[in-house]
Coordinates of C-alpha atoms and ligand atoms in Angstrom, one line a residue:
X1 CA 28.6 89.7 -3.9
X2 CA 30.7 92.8 -3.4
X3 CA 32.9 93.1 -0.3
X4 CA 32.2 96.3 1.6
X5 CA 34.3 98.2 4.1
X6 CA 33.2 101.0 6.4
X7 CA 35.9 103.2 7.9
X8 CA 34.6 105.0 10.9
X9 CA 32.1 102.3 11.9
X10 CA 31.2 103.9 15.2
X11 CA 29.6 107.0 13.5
X12 CA 25.9 107.7 13.5
X13 CA 25.9 107.6 9.7
X14 CA 27.6 104.2 9.8
X15 CA 24.8 102.7 11.9
X16 CA 22.3 103.8 9.2
X17 CA 24.7 102.6 6.5
X18 CA 25.1 99.1 8.1
X19 CA 21.3 98.8 8.4
X20 CA 20.8 99.6 4.7
X21 CA 23.7 97.4 3.5
X22 CA 22.3 94.4 5.5
X23 CA 19.2 94.5 3.4
X24 CA 21.1 95.0 0.1
X25 CA 21.1 91.8 -1.9
X26 CA 24.3 92.5 -3.9
X27 CA 26.8 93.3 -1.1
X28 CA 28.4 91.9 2.1
X29 CA 29.9 93.9 4.9
X30 CA 33.4 92.4 5.4
X31 CA 35.4 95.1 7.1
X32 CA 34.6 97.6 9.9
X33 CA 37.3 100.0 10.7
X34 CA 37.4 102.1 14.0
X35 CA 40.0 104.2 15.7
X36 CA 39.9 102.2 19.0
X37 CA 42.2 99.2 19.2
X38 CA 40.2 96.8 21.4
X39 CA 38.4 95.0 18.5
X40 CA 34.8 95.4 19.8
X41 CA 32.0 93.7 18.0
X42 CA 29.8 96.2 16.1
X43 CA 26.8 95.0 18.0
X44 CA 28.5 96.0 21.3
X45 CA 28.8 99.6 20.0
X46 CA 25.3 99.6 18.5
X47 CA 23.2 97.0 20.4
X48 CA 20.3 97.5 17.9
X49 CA 22.5 95.4 15.5
X50 CA 22.6 92.4 17.8
X51 CA 21.6 89.2 16.0
X52 CA 22.0 90.9 12.6
X53 CA 25.8 91.4 12.3
X54 CA 28.4 90.2 14.8
X55 CA 31.5 91.3 12.9
X56 CA 34.4 92.6 15.1
X57 CA 35.8 96.0 14.3
X58 CA 39.5 96.5 13.3
X59 CA 41.7 99.4 14.2
X60 CA 42.5 101.8 11.5
X61 CA 45.3 103.4 13.4
X62 CA 48.0 101.8 11.2
X63 CA 46.1 102.8 8.0
X64 CA 46.4 99.2 6.8
X65 CA 43.7 98.7 4.2
X66 CA 42.4 95.2 3.4
X67 CA 43.0 94.3 -0.3
X68 CA 39.8 92.3 -0.8
X69 CA 37.3 95.2 -0.7
X70 CA 35.3 96.3 -3.7
X71 CA 33.8 99.4 -2.1
X72 CA 34.9 101.5 0.9
X73 CA 32.6 104.0 2.7
X74 CA 34.6 106.5 4.7
X75 CA 32.5 108.1 7.5
X76 CA 35.2 110.1 9.2
X77 CA 35.2 113.8 9.9
X78 CA 36.5 116.3 7.4
X79 CA 40.3 116.7 7.5
X80 CA 40.7 113.1 8.8
X81 CA 39.1 111.4 5.8
X82 CA 41.7 112.6 3.3
X83 CA 44.3 110.7 5.3
X84 CA 42.5 107.4 4.5
X85 CA 40.9 107.8 1.1
X86 CA 44.1 107.7 -1.0
X87 CA 45.0 104.2 0.4
X88 CA 41.8 102.8 -1.1
X89 CA 42.2 104.6 -4.4
X90 CA 45.8 103.3 -4.8
X91 CA 44.5 99.7 -4.4
X92 CA 41.8 100.2 -7.0
X93 CA 39.0 100.1 -4.5
X94 CA 36.0 102.3 -5.1
X95 CA 35.6 104.9 -2.4
X96 CA 32.6 107.0 -1.2
X97 CA 33.6 109.7 1.3
X98 CA 31.0 111.2 3.6
X99 CA 33.1 114.2 4.7
X100 CA 33.7 117.5 2.9
X101 CA 37.2 116.6 1.9
X102 CA 36.4 115.9 -1.7
X103 CA 33.4 118.0 -2.3
X104 CA 35.2 121.1 -3.6
X105 CA 37.2 120.7 -6.8
X106 CA 39.0 123.9 -5.7
X107 CA 41.5 123.1 -2.8
X108 CA 41.9 126.9 -2.0
X109 CA 38.1 127.1 -1.3
X110 CA 38.3 124.0 0.8
X111 CA 41.3 125.3 2.8
X112 CA 39.6 128.7 3.4
X113 CA 36.5 127.0 5.0
X114 CA 38.1 124.0 6.6
X115 CA 41.2 125.8 7.9
X116 CA 43.4 122.8 6.9
X117 CA 45.8 122.1 4.1
X118 CA 44.4 119.6 1.6
X119 CA 46.8 116.7 1.5
X120 CA 45.3 114.9 -1.5
X121 CA 45.6 117.2 -4.4
X122 CA 45.1 114.5 -7.0
X123 CA 42.0 113.1 -5.3
X124 CA 40.2 116.4 -4.8
X125 CA 40.4 117.1 -8.6
X126 CA 39.2 113.6 -9.6
X127 CA 36.4 113.1 -7.2
X128 CA 32.8 113.4 -8.4
X129 CA 30.1 115.2 -6.4
X130 CA 27.7 112.4 -5.3
X131 CA 24.3 113.9 -6.0
X132 CA 22.9 111.4 -8.5
X133 CA 19.9 113.6 -9.5
X134 CA 22.4 116.0 -11.0
X135 CA 25.6 114.1 -11.7
X136 CA 24.6 110.5 -12.4
X137 CA 26.6 110.1 -15.6
X138 CA 29.8 111.2 -13.9
X139 CA 29.2 109.1 -10.8
X140 CA 28.8 106.0 -13.1
X141 CA 32.5 106.3 -14.1
X142 CA 34.3 107.5 -11.0
X143 CA 36.3 105.6 -8.5
X144 CA 35.9 108.3 -5.9
X145 CA 32.6 109.9 -4.9
X146 CA 32.2 112.8 -2.5
X147 CA 28.9 112.3 -0.8
X148 CA 27.2 115.7 -0.3
X149 CA 26.4 117.4 3.0
X150 CA 22.9 117.1 4.4
X151 CA 21.8 120.7 4.3
X152 CA 23.4 120.9 0.8
X153 CA 21.4 118.0 -0.5
X154 CA 18.1 119.5 0.6
X155 CA 19.0 122.9 -0.7
X156 CA 20.5 122.0 -4.0
X157 CA 17.6 119.6 -4.9
X158 CA 15.1 122.4 -4.1
X159 CA 16.8 125.1 -6.1
X160 CA 18.3 123.2 -9.2
X161 CA 15.1 123.2 -11.4
X162 CA 14.4 126.9 -11.2
X163 CA 18.1 127.9 -11.5
X164 CA 18.6 125.6 -14.5
X165 CA 15.7 127.4 -16.3
X166 CA 17.1 130.8 -15.3
X167 CA 13.7 131.7 -13.7
X168 CA 15.1 133.1 -10.4
X169 CA 17.7 135.6 -9.5
X170 CA 20.8 133.5 -8.7
X171 CA 22.4 136.0 -6.4
X172 CA 19.5 136.8 -4.0
X173 CA 18.4 133.5 -2.3
X174 CA 17.6 133.0 1.4
X175 CA 17.9 129.5 2.8
X176 CA 16.3 129.1 6.2
X177 CA 17.2 125.5 7.3
X178 CA 16.4 123.4 10.4
X179 CA 18.1 120.2 11.4
X180 CA 17.7 117.6 14.1
X181 CA 20.5 117.0 16.5
X182 CA 22.0 113.9 14.9
X183 CA 23.2 116.3 12.1
X184 CA 26.0 117.3 14.5
X185 CA 27.2 113.7 14.9
X186 CA 27.6 111.3 17.8
X187 CA 30.6 112.9 19.5
X188 CA 29.7 114.7 22.7
X189 CA 29.6 118.5 22.4
X190 CA 28.2 121.1 24.7
X191 CA 25.5 122.4 22.2
X192 CA 24.1 118.9 21.7
X193 CA 23.8 117.9 25.4
X194 CA 20.2 116.9 26.2
X195 CA 19.7 119.9 28.5
X196 CA 21.1 122.3 26.0
X197 CA 19.0 121.3 22.9
X198 CA 15.9 119.8 24.4
X199 CA 12.9 122.3 24.3
X200 CA 15.1 124.8 22.5
X201 CA 15.4 126.1 19.0
X202 CA 18.3 128.3 18.0
X203 CA 20.2 129.5 14.9
X204 CA 23.9 128.9 14.6
X205 CA 26.8 129.7 12.3
X206 CA 24.9 132.7 10.8
X207 CA 26.9 133.7 7.7
X208 CA 29.6 131.2 8.4
X209 CA 28.3 127.7 7.9
X210 CA 30.5 125.5 5.8
X211 CA 27.6 124.1 3.7
X212 CA 27.0 127.6 2.3
X213 CA 30.1 127.6 0.1
X214 CA 29.4 124.0 -0.9
X215 CA 25.9 124.9 -2.1
X216 CA 27.2 128.0 -4.0
X217 CA 30.1 126.1 -5.5
X218 CA 28.0 123.2 -6.8
X219 CA 25.1 125.2 -8.0
X220 CA 27.4 127.8 -9.7
X221 CA 29.3 124.9 -11.4
X222 CA 26.1 123.2 -12.5
X223 CA 24.3 126.3 -13.8
X224 CA 27.3 128.3 -15.1
X225 CA 25.9 131.3 -13.1
X226 CA 27.3 132.9 -10.0
X227 CA 24.9 131.6 -7.3
X228 CA 25.0 133.4 -4.0
X229 CA 22.9 132.4 -0.9
X230 CA 22.2 133.7 2.6
X231 CA 22.2 130.5 4.6
X232 CA 21.0 130.3 8.2
X233 CA 20.9 126.9 9.9
X234 CA 18.9 126.1 13.1
X235 CA 19.2 123.3 15.6
X236 CA 15.8 122.0 16.6
X237 CA 14.9 119.5 19.3
X238 CA 14.4 116.3 17.3
X239 CA 16.7 113.4 16.6
X240 CA 16.8 113.5 12.8
X241 CA 15.4 115.4 9.8
X242 CA 16.0 118.6 7.8
X243 CA 13.5 121.1 6.6
X244 CA 14.6 124.0 4.3
X245 CA 12.5 127.0 3.5
X246 CA 14.0 128.9 0.6
X247 CA 13.0 132.3 -0.5
X248 CA 13.9 133.5 -4.0
X249 CA 13.0 136.3 -6.4
X250 CA 11.4 135.5 -9.8
X251 CA 13.1 137.1 -12.8
X252 CA 9.7 137.9 -14.3
X253 CA 7.0 139.1 -11.9
X254 CA 4.1 140.1 -14.1
X255 CA 2.6 139.3 -17.5
X256 CA 2.0 136.0 -19.2
X257 CA 5.5 134.7 -18.6
X258 CA 5.3 135.1 -14.8
X259 CA 5.2 131.9 -12.9
X260 CA 2.2 130.6 -10.9
X261 CA 2.0 127.6 -8.7
X262 CA 1.1 125.1 -11.4
X263 CA 3.7 126.4 -13.9
X264 CA 6.4 126.2 -11.2
X265 CA 5.3 122.7 -10.2
X266 CA 5.4 121.6 -13.9
X267 CA 9.1 122.7 -14.1
X268 CA 9.8 120.4 -11.1
X269 CA 7.7 117.6 -12.6
X270 CA 9.7 117.7 -15.8
X271 CA 13.1 118.1 -14.1
X272 CA 12.6 115.2 -11.7
X273 CA 10.3 113.0 -13.8
X274 CA 12.6 109.9 -13.7
X275 CA 13.9 110.4 -10.2
X276 CA 13.0 107.6 -7.8
X277 CA 13.8 109.5 -4.6
X278 CA 12.2 112.9 -5.4
X279 CA 8.6 113.4 -4.3
X280 CA 6.8 116.6 -5.3
X281 CA 4.1 117.8 -2.9
X282 CA 0.8 118.8 -4.6
X283 CA -2.7 120.0 -3.7
X284 CA -1.4 122.4 -1.0
X285 CA 0.5 119.7 0.9
X286 CA 3.9 120.7 2.1
X287 CA 7.1 118.7 3.0
X288 CA 7.4 117.4 6.6
X289 CA 10.4 115.8 8.2
X290 CA 8.1 113.0 9.6
X291 CA 7.2 112.0 6.1
X292 CA 10.8 111.4 5.0
X293 CA 12.1 110.0 8.3
X294 CA 14.2 106.8 7.8
X295 CA 13.8 107.1 4.0
X296 CA 15.9 108.2 1.1
X297 CA 13.2 110.5 -0.2
X298 CA 13.5 114.2 -0.7
X299 CA 10.1 115.9 -0.6
X300 CA 9.8 119.2 -2.3
X301 CA 7.1 121.9 -2.7
X302 CA 7.2 125.1 -4.6
X303 CA 4.8 128.0 -4.0
X304 CA 4.6 131.3 -5.9
X305 CA 3.5 134.1 -3.5
X306 CA 2.9 137.7 -4.3
X307 CA 6.4 138.7 -3.1
X308 CA 8.6 135.7 -3.7
X309 CA 8.9 132.1 -4.8
X310 CA 9.1 129.9 -1.7
X311 CA 10.5 126.4 -2.1
X312 CA 10.4 123.8 0.7
X313 CA 12.3 120.6 1.0
X314 CA 12.6 117.9 3.6
X315 CA 15.0 114.9 4.0
X316 CA 16.3 112.6 6.7
X317 CA 19.8 114.0 7.3
X318 CA 21.2 110.5 8.1
X319 CA 19.6 108.8 5.0
X320 CA 19.2 111.0 1.9
X321 CA 21.6 113.4 3.7
X322 CA 24.3 110.7 4.2
X323 CA 24.0 106.9 4.3
X324 CA 21.1 106.4 1.9
X325 CA 22.6 108.8 -0.7
X326 CA 25.9 106.9 -0.3
X327 CA 24.3 103.6 -1.1
X328 CA 22.4 105.3 -4.0
X329 CA 25.9 106.4 -5.2
X330 CA 27.3 102.9 -4.8
X331 CA 24.4 101.5 -6.8
X332 CA 25.2 103.9 -9.6
X333 CA 29.0 103.3 -9.4
X334 CA 28.5 99.5 -9.5
X335 CA 25.8 99.3 -12.1
X336 CA 23.0 98.1 -9.7
X337 CA 19.4 99.3 -9.9
X338 CA 19.5 102.7 -8.1
X339 CA 16.8 101.8 -5.6
X340 CA 18.4 98.6 -4.4
X341 CA 18.4 98.4 -0.6
X342 CA 16.7 101.7 -0.4
X343 CA 13.0 101.1 -1.0
Ligands
LIG1 N1 25.4 113.4 10.9 C1 24.9 113.7 9.7 O1 23.7 114.0 9.5 C2 25.8 113.8 8.5 C3 25.2 114.1 7.2 C4 26.0 114.2 6.1 C5 27.4 114.0 6.2 N2 27.9 113.8 7.4 C6 29.4 113.6 7.5 O2 29.6 112.2 7.7 C7 30.8 111.9 8.5 C8 30.3 111.2 9.7 O3 29.4 111.9 10.4 P1 28.6 111.4 11.7 O4 27.7 112.5 12.1 O5 28.1 110.1 11.5 O6 29.9 111.4 12.7 P2 30.0 110.9 14.2 O7 28.8 110.2 14.6 O8 30.4 112.1 15.0 O9 31.2 109.9 14.1 C9 32.5 110.4 13.7 C10 33.3 109.1 13.4 O10 34.7 109.5 13.1 C11 35.6 108.9 14.0 N3 36.7 109.8 14.3 C12 36.6 111.1 14.8 N4 37.8 111.6 14.8 C13 38.7 110.6 14.4 C14 40.1 110.6 14.2 N5 40.9 111.6 14.5 N6 40.7 109.5 13.7 C15 39.9 108.4 13.4 N7 38.5 108.4 13.5 C16 38.0 109.5 14.0 C17 34.7 108.6 15.2 O11 35.4 107.6 16.0 P3 35.2 107.4 17.6 O12 33.9 106.7 17.8 O13 36.4 106.7 18.0 O14 35.1 108.8 18.1 C18 33.4 108.2 14.6 O15 33.5 106.9 14.1 C19 31.3 113.3 8.8 O16 32.3 113.7 7.8 C20 30.1 114.2 8.6 O17 30.5 115.6 8.3 C21 27.2 113.6 8.6

């Protein structure tokens, strides 16, 4: 049994993580770290956990890290995470960070978008981007995994097969993305108040969302081409789920080499043939957030229209977009079967 710690146990993503880890046969949650100092039981914070785990939470204010952990999940916000991650790394503990602090290997790019100095220059260069479908071999051997963002997971998984084959223009891609409100976290904010987001749909951060450079950075690194996207996220009135509709231009439009629906789908079938969490939609069915809710699946469809190729992907932002993907990464890092605890 591996001993697991969660740093930031009061987060939405931590609740999902705890639920998954409780049904994982190879691990035991032994430390829950929170910023408050009154040592609440986790079931007092999340009453749905009552009767399943009664562990008290410890304060992380002193940054004292227990020695007996095998894996630590850090579910703190960006710029806060990097203050904690190095303590685990120094003690030889495997760490999986949920924030953006280790997702860019380039600290200048991070600092431009997160408006903060990166204080762990060693960690940022050593961390591996935790998208197992693309980087499994590197994740196997790393001590520090940067769990991807939720929009980025849905977008990268949708685009990677066609970009890898060089079949779409890499610099003319439009990503129209919609997310449920839990994507913005549990902390109270004006735009996530019930009266603000209920019965409302709106775009936000047009041209300035921080997942945009993450998508471009990872896809450019992976394909060796300069990938450029126009990313527009929307907040929609549901609790969880992400749907991305992605518009791209095929490199070849006419003739025998031009893609049709079946040829495009075959590329995805081949690219993801061994992936346990990718489901391709066929026979004119399309991804829906309901179909992936509370699961670690990413559902993908690809359609070749007269004008563009349209790719659709759906995930649960809290599971494949966060906690489920983190456990998938832990399974890879620790040599467990990748689906353990997740299916
Ligand atoms: N929500 C998603 O769908 C999603 C998806 C992918 C990745 N992520 C990333 O996962 C992480 C957690 O996200 P979330 O949505 O679960 O967050 P959340 O519900 O808003 O919770 C944030 C957590 O961070 C703690 N925290 C905030 N500021 C802190 C500080 N200065 N010092 C110590 N602790 C602090 C909070 O503690 P208190 O309870 O004391 O405030 C809480 O435990 C973030 O990095 C986020 O970007 C989230």
